[in-house]
XYZ file of C-alpha atoms in Angstrom:
763
model
C 1.681 -12.192 -28.218
C 4.590 -9.997 -27.251
C 3.629 -6.519 -25.956
C 5.179 -3.672 -27.992
C 8.213 -2.055 -26.442
C 7.657 1.495 -25.133
C 9.272 4.246 -27.230
C 12.552 5.714 -26.014
C 14.338 9.015 -26.608
C 17.298 8.890 -28.983
C 20.673 8.291 -27.394
C 22.237 11.304 -29.091
C 19.493 13.770 -28.153
C 19.280 12.894 -24.493
C 22.963 13.609 -23.496
C 22.933 16.897 -25.481
C 19.789 17.998 -23.720
C 21.186 17.013 -20.353
C 24.512 18.878 -21.030
C 22.653 22.058 -22.106
C 20.452 21.886 -19.042
C 23.547 21.419 -16.845
C 25.273 24.497 -18.334
C 22.148 26.561 -17.793
C 21.974 25.391 -14.218
C 25.645 26.399 -13.594
C 25.152 29.901 -15.013
C 21.904 30.219 -13.167
C 23.689 29.394 -9.889
C 26.604 31.788 -10.532
C 24.261 34.648 -11.457
C 22.191 34.010 -8.386
C 25.236 34.151 -6.148
C 26.400 37.424 -7.714
C 22.948 38.874 -7.320
C 22.886 37.851 -3.667
C 26.341 39.381 -3.039
C 25.283 42.654 -4.703
C 22.143 42.813 -2.622
C 24.173 42.325 0.533
C 26.624 45.089 -0.449
C 23.796 47.498 -1.278
C 22.218 46.726 2.053
C 25.513 47.492 3.797
C 25.828 50.855 1.992
C 22.295 51.806 2.845
C 22.880 50.865 6.478
C 26.011 53.004 6.546
C 24.208 56.000 5.075
C 21.448 55.572 7.602
C 24.051 55.603 10.397
C 25.638 58.840 9.131
C 22.319 60.572 8.793
C 21.346 59.373 12.210
C 24.517 60.864 13.674
C 23.726 64.175 11.992
C 20.258 64.174 13.481
C 21.504 63.142 16.891
C 24.337 65.687 17.141
C 22.768 68.629 15.212
C 26.179 70.481 15.367
C 24.982 73.290 13.070
C 22.091 73.991 15.445
C 24.496 73.988 18.390
C 26.765 76.488 16.637
C 23.792 78.782 16.124
C 22.922 78.515 19.830
C 26.485 79.404 20.766
C 26.327 82.474 18.511
C 23.177 83.459 20.388
C 25.097 83.241 23.661
C 27.650 85.756 22.320
C 24.913 88.058 20.991
C 22.979 88.018 24.268
C 26.217 88.606 26.124
C 26.856 91.781 24.088
C 23.245 92.962 24.556
C 23.450 92.418 28.345
C 26.754 94.275 28.505
C 25.393 97.293 26.568
C 22.213 97.442 28.708
C 24.274 97.240 31.945
C 26.546 100.078 30.747
C 23.457 102.266 30.169
C 22.089 101.606 33.627
C 25.313 101.412 35.660
C 24.398 104.619 37.475
C 20.708 103.759 37.892
C 20.326 99.979 37.532
C 17.189 97.873 38.042
C 15.082 98.535 34.957
C 12.870 95.790 33.445
C 14.962 95.888 30.244
C 18.107 94.952 32.189
C 16.208 92.127 33.913
C 14.950 90.820 30.531
C 18.421 90.851 28.999
C 19.838 89.028 31.950
C 17.190 86.333 31.867
C 17.752 85.706 28.151
C 21.529 85.538 28.664
C 21.145 83.046 31.498
C 18.877 80.843 29.291
C 21.503 80.856 26.515
C 24.208 79.984 29.023
C 22.154 77.047 30.179
C 22.319 75.639 26.635
C 26.069 75.504 26.936
C 25.708 72.887 29.738
C 23.824 70.320 27.567
C 25.575 67.054 26.535
C 25.757 68.009 22.855
C 27.266 71.433 23.677
C 29.727 69.869 26.081
C 30.956 67.400 23.360
C 31.506 70.349 21.036
C 33.107 72.688 23.637
C 35.512 70.159 25.040
C 37.699 70.512 21.903
C 38.672 74.121 22.980
C 41.705 74.375 25.265
C 40.270 77.140 27.522
C 36.670 76.205 27.160
C 36.379 74.825 30.717
C 37.938 77.967 32.253
C 35.630 80.215 30.227
C 32.569 78.181 31.317
C 33.649 78.439 34.973
C 34.086 82.238 34.626
C 30.640 82.571 33.026
C 29.098 80.430 35.760
C 30.817 82.550 38.434
C 29.387 85.723 36.895
C 25.893 84.189 36.772
C 26.085 83.261 40.457
C 27.078 86.841 41.437
C 24.405 88.422 39.189
C 21.718 86.060 40.544
C 22.056 87.826 43.922
C 20.462 90.893 42.349
C 18.844 89.743 39.071
C 17.985 86.078 39.712
C 14.593 84.552 40.345
C 15.124 85.004 44.096
C 17.156 88.251 44.516
C 18.843 88.932 47.812
C 18.649 92.678 47.480
C 18.360 95.559 45.010
C 21.041 96.193 42.414
C 23.022 99.251 43.567
C 25.248 101.350 41.263
C 28.337 99.972 43.006
C 27.121 96.358 42.437
C 26.239 97.176 38.837
C 29.695 98.587 38.218
C 31.295 95.456 39.698
C 29.091 93.185 37.528
C 29.919 95.259 34.447
C 33.618 94.953 35.120
C 33.302 91.142 35.485
C 31.155 90.953 32.414
C 33.644 92.884 30.277
C 36.422 90.448 31.175
C 34.409 87.676 29.347
C 34.368 89.499 26.020
C 37.498 87.921 24.501
C 37.139 84.381 25.907
C 33.519 84.029 24.823
C 34.321 85.245 21.312
C 37.280 82.868 20.999
C 35.129 79.970 22.314
C 32.494 80.666 19.698
C 35.066 80.738 16.888
C 36.555 77.378 17.867
C 33.122 75.773 18.124
C 32.215 77.110 14.641
C 35.396 75.659 13.159
C 34.706 72.307 14.774
C 31.133 72.180 13.477
C 32.211 73.131 9.973
C 34.836 70.337 9.936
C 32.388 67.687 11.101
C 29.754 68.710 8.596
C 32.302 68.657 5.755
C 33.534 65.201 6.782
C 30.037 63.693 6.936
C 29.063 65.218 3.607
C 32.138 63.691 2.013
C 31.244 60.252 3.435
C 27.666 60.527 2.279
C 28.806 61.486 -1.251
C 31.229 58.516 -1.271
C 28.515 56.123 -0.174
C 26.098 57.578 -2.689
C 28.587 56.881 -5.495
C 29.017 53.310 -4.201
C 25.229 52.891 -3.939
C 24.752 54.116 -7.497
C 27.395 51.680 -8.718
C 25.797 48.835 -6.772
C 22.368 49.763 -8.094
C 23.641 49.717 -11.641
C 25.363 46.352 -11.089
C 22.242 45.019 -9.373
C 20.116 46.076 -12.333
C 22.499 44.343 -14.731
C 22.508 41.201 -12.533
C 18.722 41.223 -12.378
C 18.507 41.510 -16.165
C 21.026 38.661 -16.555
C 19.183 36.581 -13.972
C 15.882 37.257 -15.709
C 17.345 36.228 -19.084
C 18.776 33.012 -17.671
C 15.542 32.320 -15.766
C 13.499 32.858 -18.940
C 15.753 30.515 -20.863
C 15.555 27.993 -18.050
C 11.759 28.212 -18.020
C 11.702 27.657 -21.759
C 13.993 24.700 -21.317
C 11.788 23.269 -18.566
C 8.700 23.829 -20.657
C 10.348 21.985 -23.546
C 11.342 19.123 -21.263
C 7.824 19.043 -19.792
C 6.372 18.865 -23.272
C 8.745 16.025 -24.224
C 7.908 14.182 -21.010
C 4.191 14.641 -21.672
C 4.669 13.196 -25.152
C 6.695 10.342 -23.703
C 4.014 9.736 -21.037
C 1.341 9.642 -23.777
C 3.463 7.165 -25.718
C 4.028 5.046 -22.626
C 0.328 5.155 -21.765
C -0.576 4.035 -25.292
C 2.042 1.301 -25.075
C 0.687 0.197 -21.696
C -2.850 0.120 -23.055
C -1.660 -1.949 -26.000
C 0.285 -4.258 -23.706
C -2.702 -4.716 -21.423
C -4.920 -5.350 -24.402
C -2.423 -7.921 -25.680
C -2.224 -9.506 -22.222
C -6.028 -9.609 -21.931
C -6.205 -11.140 -25.366
C -3.603 -13.721 -24.334
C -5.476 -14.542 -21.147
C -8.785 -14.807 -23.023
C -7.115 -17.005 -25.610
C -5.740 -19.266 -22.926
C -9.112 -19.459 -21.172
C -10.915 -20.258 -24.447
C -8.339 -22.820 -25.492
C -8.327 -24.496 -22.083
C -12.123 -24.767 -22.275
C -12.048 -26.136 -25.798
C -9.335 -28.630 -24.776
C -11.161 -29.729 -21.669
C -14.405 -30.615 -23.493
C -13.026 -33.362 -25.771
C -10.593 -34.405 -23.021
C -13.442 -35.059 -20.615
C -15.200 -37.192 -23.216
C -11.995 -39.069 -23.911
C -11.437 -39.868 -20.273
C -15.066 -40.940 -19.884
C -14.845 -43.328 -22.797
C -11.437 -44.606 -21.648
C -12.887 -45.363 -18.231
C -15.687 -47.391 -19.809
C -13.308 -49.406 -21.981
C -10.981 -49.895 -19.010
C -13.832 -51.467 -17.014
C -14.544 -54.014 -19.782
C -11.361 -54.626 -21.828
C -11.532 -56.995 -24.822
C -7.829 -57.213 -25.536
C -5.361 -58.440 -22.896
C -3.140 -55.468 -23.707
C -6.021 -52.955 -23.512
C -5.416 -52.250 -19.849
C -1.830 -51.177 -20.517
C -2.815 -49.110 -23.507
C -5.631 -47.387 -21.685
C -3.390 -46.798 -18.704
C -0.880 -44.992 -20.910
C -3.674 -43.007 -22.518
C -5.035 -42.097 -19.119
C -1.589 -40.956 -17.964
C -1.245 -38.792 -21.044
C -4.648 -37.243 -20.450
C -3.759 -36.562 -16.815
C -0.523 -34.946 -17.905
C -2.397 -32.756 -20.382
C -4.796 -31.719 -17.653
C -1.955 -30.703 -15.349
C -0.367 -28.736 -18.188
C -3.597 -26.841 -18.859
C -4.051 -26.096 -15.149
C -0.456 -24.845 -14.916
C -0.892 -22.574 -17.946
C -4.081 -21.099 -16.492
C -2.450 -20.495 -13.109
C 0.600 -18.871 -14.711
C -1.605 -16.684 -16.898
C -3.520 -15.449 -13.847
C -0.301 -14.770 -11.941
C 1.248 -12.802 -14.772
C -1.970 -10.860 -15.349
C -2.218 -10.055 -11.641
C -5.749 -11.484 -11.413
C -4.954 -14.317 -9.020
C -5.871 -13.269 -5.506
C -5.080 -14.911 -2.173
C -7.832 -15.979 0.195
C -6.200 -16.302 3.621
C -8.189 -17.959 6.365
C -7.479 -19.670 9.712
C -6.004 -23.105 8.936
C -4.955 -26.012 11.185
C -1.303 -26.346 10.103
C -0.802 -29.940 11.234
C -3.918 -31.091 9.355
C -2.813 -29.295 6.201
C 0.629 -30.937 6.261
C -0.860 -34.394 6.928
C -3.229 -33.992 3.994
C -0.413 -33.089 1.623
C 1.656 -36.069 2.730
C -1.347 -38.383 2.495
C -1.861 -37.425 -1.145
C 1.756 -38.240 -2.048
C 2.336 -41.231 0.225
C 1.211 -43.832 -2.374
C 3.515 -42.309 -5.019
C 6.474 -42.390 -2.635
C 5.702 -45.902 -1.502
C 5.546 -47.108 -5.104
C 9.201 -46.022 -5.543
C 10.300 -47.348 -2.175
C 10.878 -43.890 -0.726
C 10.298 -42.803 2.836
C 8.096 -39.689 3.157
C 8.442 -37.997 6.544
C 7.209 -34.865 8.286
C 9.369 -32.919 10.791
C 7.326 -30.143 12.337
C 8.611 -27.678 14.925
C 6.472 -27.945 18.113
C 6.917 -24.204 18.673
C 4.761 -23.393 15.606
C 1.247 -22.188 16.365
C -1.493 -24.756 15.868
C -3.528 -22.469 13.543
C -2.158 -19.945 11.074
C -3.670 -17.389 8.712
C -2.764 -18.554 5.179
C -4.312 -19.416 1.855
C -4.409 -23.184 2.372
C -5.064 -23.966 -1.283
C -2.003 -22.111 -2.522
C 0.299 -23.329 0.270
C -0.852 -26.878 -0.450
C -0.191 -26.316 -4.176
C 3.392 -25.177 -3.558
C 4.175 -27.986 -1.114
C 2.592 -30.557 -3.431
C 4.776 -29.382 -6.341
C 7.960 -29.477 -4.229
C 7.232 -32.937 -2.766
C 6.125 -34.350 -6.120
C 9.365 -33.129 -7.742
C 11.405 -34.578 -4.894
C 9.722 -37.966 -5.332
C 10.068 -37.755 -9.125
C 13.806 -37.171 -9.049
C 14.688 -39.571 -6.232
C 15.235 -43.282 -6.646
C 16.107 -44.196 -3.042
C 16.296 -42.666 0.387
C 13.931 -40.334 2.153
C 11.903 -37.202 1.376
C 11.549 -34.930 4.400
C 9.167 -32.015 4.789
C 10.319 -29.712 7.600
C 8.069 -26.973 8.987
C 9.647 -24.412 11.248
C 9.607 -20.791 12.338
C 12.399 -18.391 11.501
C 13.035 -14.658 11.792
C 14.132 -12.558 8.808
C 16.605 -9.649 8.844
C 13.859 -7.165 9.744
C 12.717 -9.221 12.737
C 9.550 -10.465 11.027
C 8.516 -14.046 11.934
C 8.274 -16.409 8.928
C 6.594 -19.753 8.377
C 9.283 -21.760 6.601
C 9.094 -25.138 4.838
C 12.099 -27.135 3.676
C 11.713 -30.115 1.302
C 14.890 -32.171 1.166
C 15.479 -35.214 -1.014
C 18.245 -37.694 -1.826
C 17.804 -37.429 -5.583
C 19.997 -36.617 -8.561
C 20.756 -33.057 -7.480
C 21.637 -30.134 -9.758
C 24.621 -28.013 -10.658
C 24.781 -24.247 -10.127
C 23.742 -23.301 -13.672
C 20.651 -25.483 -13.444
C 19.650 -23.943 -10.103
C 19.925 -20.449 -11.667
C 17.419 -21.219 -14.449
C 15.310 -23.593 -12.385
C 12.416 -21.173 -11.778
C 12.099 -20.023 -15.371
C 9.018 -21.028 -17.330
C 9.255 -24.308 -19.263
C 12.747 -24.901 -17.820
C 14.039 -28.275 -16.675
C 17.403 -29.711 -15.817
C 19.755 -30.776 -18.578
C 20.450 -34.075 -16.823
C 19.192 -36.999 -19.004
C 17.515 -38.470 -15.942
C 15.544 -35.244 -15.532
C 14.507 -35.201 -19.201
C 13.097 -38.699 -18.816
C 10.689 -37.426 -16.177
C 7.280 -36.030 -17.035
C 6.656 -32.366 -16.361
C 5.698 -29.126 -18.036
C 8.461 -27.010 -16.607
C 5.848 -24.674 -15.099
C 5.414 -26.063 -11.601
C 8.416 -24.381 -9.974
C 7.848 -21.081 -11.825
C 4.270 -21.008 -10.582
C 5.335 -22.037 -7.070
C 7.859 -19.170 -6.827
C 5.270 -16.639 -8.100
C 2.770 -17.954 -5.570
C 5.359 -17.726 -2.768
C 6.155 -14.114 -3.676
C 2.431 -13.287 -3.962
C 2.129 -14.504 -0.347
C 4.952 -12.131 0.699
C 7.671 -14.801 0.815
C 9.927 -16.580 -1.643
C 11.114 -19.957 -2.892
C 14.775 -20.886 -3.261
C 16.765 -24.014 -3.973
C 20.112 -25.450 -2.898
C 21.526 -28.535 -4.557
C 24.663 -30.605 -5.174
C 24.886 -32.986 -8.147
C 24.393 -36.502 -6.940
C 23.689 -35.445 -3.350
C 20.105 -34.309 -3.472
C 18.385 -30.922 -3.188
C 16.734 -28.718 -0.618
C 13.889 -26.402 -1.609
C 13.019 -23.690 0.920
C 9.637 -21.982 0.791
C 8.567 -19.330 3.306
C 5.825 -16.788 3.876
C 4.882 -14.433 6.752
C 3.803 -16.240 9.905
C 0.437 -14.927 11.079
C -0.951 -16.986 13.975
C -4.737 -17.411 13.994
C -7.015 -17.643 16.992
C -7.874 -21.105 18.138
C -11.260 -22.322 17.028
C -13.679 -22.708 19.950
C -14.390 -26.226 18.733
C -10.772 -27.287 18.666
C -10.304 -25.928 22.171
C -12.820 -28.325 23.685
C -10.862 -31.501 24.621
C -13.989 -33.334 25.761
C -15.559 -33.004 22.291
C -12.473 -34.383 20.598
C -12.858 -37.777 22.236
C -16.641 -37.956 22.449
C -17.970 -41.086 20.691
C -21.361 -39.582 19.978
C -23.486 -38.837 16.963
C -23.555 -35.208 15.876
C -26.722 -33.258 15.155
C -26.303 -31.763 11.682
C -28.682 -29.365 9.923
C -28.461 -29.603 6.110
C -29.820 -26.559 4.233
C -30.092 -27.655 0.572
C -32.761 -26.876 -2.026
C -32.174 -29.849 -4.348
C -33.893 -33.147 -3.312
C -31.092 -35.302 -4.722
C -28.474 -33.401 -2.758
C -30.669 -33.612 0.346
C -30.877 -37.401 0.101
C -27.167 -37.676 -0.691
C -26.013 -35.593 2.284
C -28.479 -37.302 4.620
C -27.205 -40.743 3.553
C -23.583 -39.639 3.804
C -24.040 -38.331 7.360
C -25.977 -41.434 8.342
C -23.145 -43.634 7.139
C -20.746 -41.641 9.302
C -23.060 -42.227 12.257
C -24.608 -38.753 12.583
C -28.176 -37.426 12.506
C -29.216 -35.115 9.652
C -32.128 -32.703 9.562
C -32.884 -31.368 6.051
C -34.462 -28.018 5.110
C -35.030 -26.371 1.701
C -33.700 -22.830 2.196
C -31.909 -20.430 4.498
C -35.084 -19.080 6.125
C -36.200 -22.589 7.123
C -32.713 -23.195 8.490
C -33.002 -20.169 10.783
C -36.462 -21.203 11.939
C -35.366 -24.781 12.589
C -32.316 -23.627 14.573
C -34.417 -21.371 16.743
C -37.073 -24.040 17.291
C -34.429 -26.628 18.205
C -32.746 -24.200 20.636
C -36.082 -23.489 22.327
C -36.863 -27.158 22.836
C -35.321 -28.740 25.934
C -36.020 -32.346 24.948
C -34.181 -32.267 21.593
C -30.388 -31.796 21.394
C -29.157 -28.590 19.803
C -27.439 -28.687 16.422
C -23.667 -29.125 16.403
C -23.110 -28.207 12.738
C -24.936 -26.491 9.850
C -24.081 -27.519 6.283
C -25.368 -24.543 4.301
C -25.752 -24.479 0.532
C -24.792 -21.026 -0.757
C -27.408 -20.652 -3.539
C -30.976 -21.340 -2.355
C -34.402 -19.765 -2.963
C -36.209 -17.540 -0.445
C -32.977 -16.855 1.493
C -29.555 -17.940 0.330
C -26.832 -19.352 2.553
C -24.847 -16.143 2.920
C -27.806 -14.097 4.137
C -28.902 -16.929 6.405
C -25.441 -17.131 7.974
C -25.333 -13.357 8.547
C -28.768 -13.481 10.219
C -27.678 -16.464 12.292
C -24.577 -14.690 13.586
C -26.779 -11.815 14.723
C -28.679 -14.143 17.102
C -27.619 -14.413 20.772
C -25.393 -17.309 21.897
C -25.320 -20.238 21.927
C -27.438 -20.434 18.789
C -25.507 -17.633 17.117
C -22.198 -19.485 17.669
C -23.068 -22.783 16.002
C -20.499 -23.966 13.466
C -21.571 -23.158 9.875
C -19.882 -24.695 6.798
C -20.883 -23.426 3.343
C -21.232 -25.903 0.473
C -20.769 -24.502 -3.031
C -19.713 -25.605 -6.474
C -18.609 -22.032 -7.392
C -14.937 -21.579 -8.117
C -15.026 -17.786 -7.844
C -12.916 -16.163 -5.130
C -15.574 -13.593 -4.294
C -18.016 -16.360 -3.255
C -15.588 -17.505 -0.573
C -14.973 -13.941 0.557
C -18.722 -13.248 0.862
C -19.159 -16.431 2.920
C -16.329 -15.632 5.331
C -17.493 -12.020 5.679
C -20.964 -13.245 6.680
C -19.469 -15.282 9.565
C -19.323 -18.724 7.925
C -16.567 -20.772 9.540
C -15.430 -22.685 6.476
C -16.202 -23.014 2.777
C -16.232 -26.548 1.319
C -16.472 -27.520 -2.351
C -19.137 -29.725 -3.890
C -19.298 -32.634 -4.270
C -18.724 -33.494 -0.608
C -17.280 -37.031 -0.510
C -17.223 -39.230 2.554
C -13.477 -38.592 2.975
C -13.929 -34.837 2.700
C -16.829 -34.840 5.139
C -14.963 -36.987 7.647
C -11.928 -34.709 7.389
C -14.205 -31.732 7.970
C -15.698 -33.310 11.076
C -12.241 -34.188 12.371
C -11.101 -30.575 11.934
C -14.131 -29.164 13.679
C -14.972 -31.803 16.287
C -11.806 -33.748 16.859
C -12.561 -37.358 15.874
C -16.239 -38.298 16.305
C -16.579 -42.078 16.041
C -19.003 -43.628 13.555
C -22.029 -45.343 14.941
C -21.750 -49.043 15.838
C -22.445 -51.326 12.950
C -21.642 -48.725 10.344
C -19.682 -50.181 7.410
C -16.007 -49.399 7.438
C -14.990 -46.139 5.808
C -12.139 -45.892 3.321
C -8.869 -44.461 4.572
C -7.999 -40.853 3.992
C -5.529 -41.722 1.243
C -7.719 -44.372 -0.388
C -6.906 -44.359 -4.131
C -10.483 -45.168 -5.058
C -11.970 -42.235 -3.222
C -9.134 -39.868 -3.991
C -9.258 -40.460 -7.751
C -12.792 -39.263 -7.955
C -12.257 -36.186 -5.805
C -8.978 -34.581 -6.421
C -7.379 -35.050 -9.745
C -9.184 -36.970 -12.486
C -10.722 -34.995 -15.278
C -14.501 -35.480 -15.294
C -15.998 -37.747 -17.958
C -19.640 -38.788 -18.225
C -19.330 -40.929 -15.072
C -16.990 -40.776 -12.100
C -16.646 -44.411 -11.041
C -15.214 -43.611 -7.622
C -18.220 -41.399 -6.750
C -20.590 -44.033 -8.161
C -19.099 -46.615 -5.781
C -19.546 -44.189 -2.899
C -23.192 -43.503 -3.815
C -23.887 -47.249 -4.171
C -22.392 -47.885 -0.747
C -24.404 -45.055 0.766
C -27.803 -45.662 -0.793
C -27.761 -49.452 -1.239
C -29.171 -51.355 -4.224
C -32.760 -50.236 -3.546
C -32.029 -46.540 -3.108
C -29.759 -45.925 -6.106
C -32.426 -46.257 -8.881
C -34.816 -43.982 -7.073
C -32.071 -41.420 -6.485
C -30.795 -41.337 -10.100
C -34.298 -41.591 -11.560
C -35.450 -38.568 -9.579
C -32.354 -36.645 -10.619
C -32.777 -37.216 -14.389
C -36.441 -36.307 -14.158
C -35.399 -32.953 -12.643
C -32.493 -32.523 -15.082
C -34.810 -33.031 -18.103
C -37.370 -30.701 -16.587
C -34.586 -28.171 -16.074
C -33.717 -28.494 -19.797
C -37.304 -27.657 -20.752
C -37.315 -24.642 -18.426
C -33.953 -23.536 -19.895
C -35.516 -23.567 -23.359
C -38.403 -21.431 -22.062
C -35.994 -19.019 -20.393
C -33.923 -18.841 -23.600
C -37.060 -18.010 -25.578
C -37.992 -15.279 -23.077
C -34.364 -13.958 -22.873
C -34.488 -14.556 -19.116
C -30.837 -15.339 -18.354
C -31.380 -15.215 -14.615
C -34.000 -17.998 -14.770
C -31.654 -20.002 -16.984
C -28.861 -19.592 -14.440
C -31.141 -20.815 -11.622
C -32.123 -23.918 -13.605
C -28.499 -24.730 -14.338
C -27.501 -24.213 -10.711
C -30.064 -26.694 -9.452
C -28.508 -29.384 -11.630
C -24.844 -28.597 -11.099
C -24.403 -29.563 -7.457
C -26.558 -32.686 -7.669
C -24.689 -33.912 -10.724
C -21.401 -33.585 -8.891
C -22.735 -35.448 -5.865
C -23.963 -38.319 -8.093
C -20.683 -38.658 -9.996
C -21.827 -37.074 -13.296
C -18.994 -34.587 -13.923
C -19.634 -33.857 -17.634
C -23.242 -32.952 -16.927
C -22.149 -30.900 -13.905
C -19.661 -29.011 -16.087
C -22.244 -28.249 -18.751
C -24.638 -26.929 -16.111
C -21.802 -25.008 -14.492
C -20.947 -23.282 -17.754
C -24.555 -22.217 -18.244
C -24.709 -20.973 -14.629
C -21.463 -19.049 -15.039
C -21.772 -17.618 -18.558
C -25.502 -17.196 -19.109
C -25.240 -13.434 -18.712
C -22.210 -13.027 -21.045
C -22.710 -15.450 -23.952
C -24.364 -14.237 -27.123
C -27.768 -15.751 -27.907
C -26.491 -18.239 -30.529
C -23.693 -19.465 -28.266
C -26.110 -19.683 -25.340
C -28.492 -21.786 -27.437
C -25.594 -24.088 -28.364
C -24.648 -24.399 -24.676
C -28.233 -25.393 -23.801
C -28.203 -27.896 -26.673
C -24.903 -29.249 -25.409
C -26.416 -29.651 -21.971
C -29.354 -31.607 -23.383
C -27.037 -33.880 -25.400
C -24.878 -34.614 -22.346
C -27.994 -35.251 -20.271
C -29.280 -37.773 -22.795
C -25.886 -39.500 -23.163
C -25.379 -39.649 -19.402
C -28.885 -41.078 -18.884
C -28.199 -43.779 -21.464
C -24.916 -44.632 -19.769
C -26.539 -44.760 -16.326
C -29.203 -47.112 -17.682
C -26.433 -49.397 -18.933
C -24.811 -49.285 -15.484
C -28.110 -50.283 -13.845
C -28.443 -46.976 -12.012
C -32.024 -46.211 -13.253
C -35.295 -48.055 -12.610
């Protein structure tokens, strides 16, 4: 389903709107600049007017002119009083007139009066004459007289005073003219500035009105644009919702179809495996081999489609954890070594010694990318060598990267092929490439995974000269595991003490037998609480060795594995530091995250084969040697063991796991083991029916969970899948579909029991 395209604005409307908005913005800017210039001019005029008014206040020339007139008036009054008393001077009236005259003369010595009087040509001489008269008169009329004023002295003072009549009058006239001129000049300037201020005010008002009009229009334009953007946002939101709904529908469709395809495919593979074991026609083996290859190809296609759907929907999450890098690379090469050897190719590993031993990565996804690259290199190479190089490099920003290069000597590709290489369902146009199997999804998924990890995947190739695929992701070194740092433990040929916490009796017997075959001692408990109590009791006892490892089932009654691990980590060392590995058949990412958050060292998937368990012990304890006399174990890349664990779609029986169980339990133990399991599986079916009748989905889930893990351990994949579906979907399926799922579980249980009876697995 193709998501609907989001609506777009018309091509003609958008440029017109943009041009109108640009013109408004230009006029808005010009008006703003004019308004700013007018404001600055008005401010200058106001400042100039303030300066002129301040000068008027400071100088007060009109007040000074009035004071100077008072000097002349007091001079005339003093002269007339002195004339009256020239024959008999010394009256209080004469003294009063003199004192007032002297006070007026003192005003003529101020700074303001001096600035005004300096414009007269004889002003300085007049002032000196006045001062000389005051000094002579002070001898008789001053504040500290030297003697009484006699008629002769009065006549002399009167004569001196009369000589000042003309000069004082002329001085007063010049000062008056000067004051009048200054006042007239300032008034003219103030009137001029007032006219300018009025003009600027009028222009400012007009500019404000223009600015307001443009601003209003701009606001309306912005409001219109905001409204259009809101409508566009609503349309985009609706389109996004529709696209997400379409994507969810696509993902749901893919999930449903993959499930519906897997169900008949599992039955087909189961039947094919039975016919393959007892062929009637000499050509049957070839026919069944071709059918099996086709089924395997269909399985890989379905897995690729599911992975790609999760990547495109953004629901695939990474689960980084500390990983031993060398072990990871060896495991990838071991899986592909038989395929390379069958074509006569050399498969080599070139690892940089400077790389850290442990790195923080999602091992599953890194393994998936490297497996795709190496498988393609083997597929398109007929001779030569395939080399996997692991190295450290630094990107342009100085960030360290973990880089892998896969080089081959195959057919190579031209430039156009390399450009479309990572597209979905894309393959090379070379006829040799079209002859090869493949969905065209592997490289597209690998690049998406690489970019999800924060790196990338690129290719370089030359036709006829091979190709080099480079995959990198951020390099995050991880702390060394305390177990891997103990060199003495890595070479110790001793049996390990292992505590197995498992609630299902079949799984208990299976894990105990598996550990015994590897030469180790197993102690079995039924739940997480008993595991804690057993660990504490063993740690307190001096005569019994402490446990080296705890294999903890995640889902158990009383206390599950996650809670038990969290409580264990809260205990003091050394008991709180024991290695804990979780065993679960869940495929959900949150189960792994919960386990790691609780302090569990590693999460392993059920069923735990002998190869997987031995690899686990090698990672955690170096290479503990099996006990003397233990039958030889299959190699890590044994096709028999690997076929049942890592790639074959489950049918009713997994022959590889059956062989492993037979080897572990022996002829006498197998019937008891399978007989006990089917008794519990049939009892679980009855309890499922009761839970279905009572609408108790949680009880139904618990019943299904008890069967799922044991069925995987015993090599009954179809039954394990039916129980897993009930465990996973009991809370989401409608009642009719849930009843059909329970019925399907019962049918598979009956068919599997019949098949096991034919194989001699039951009493």
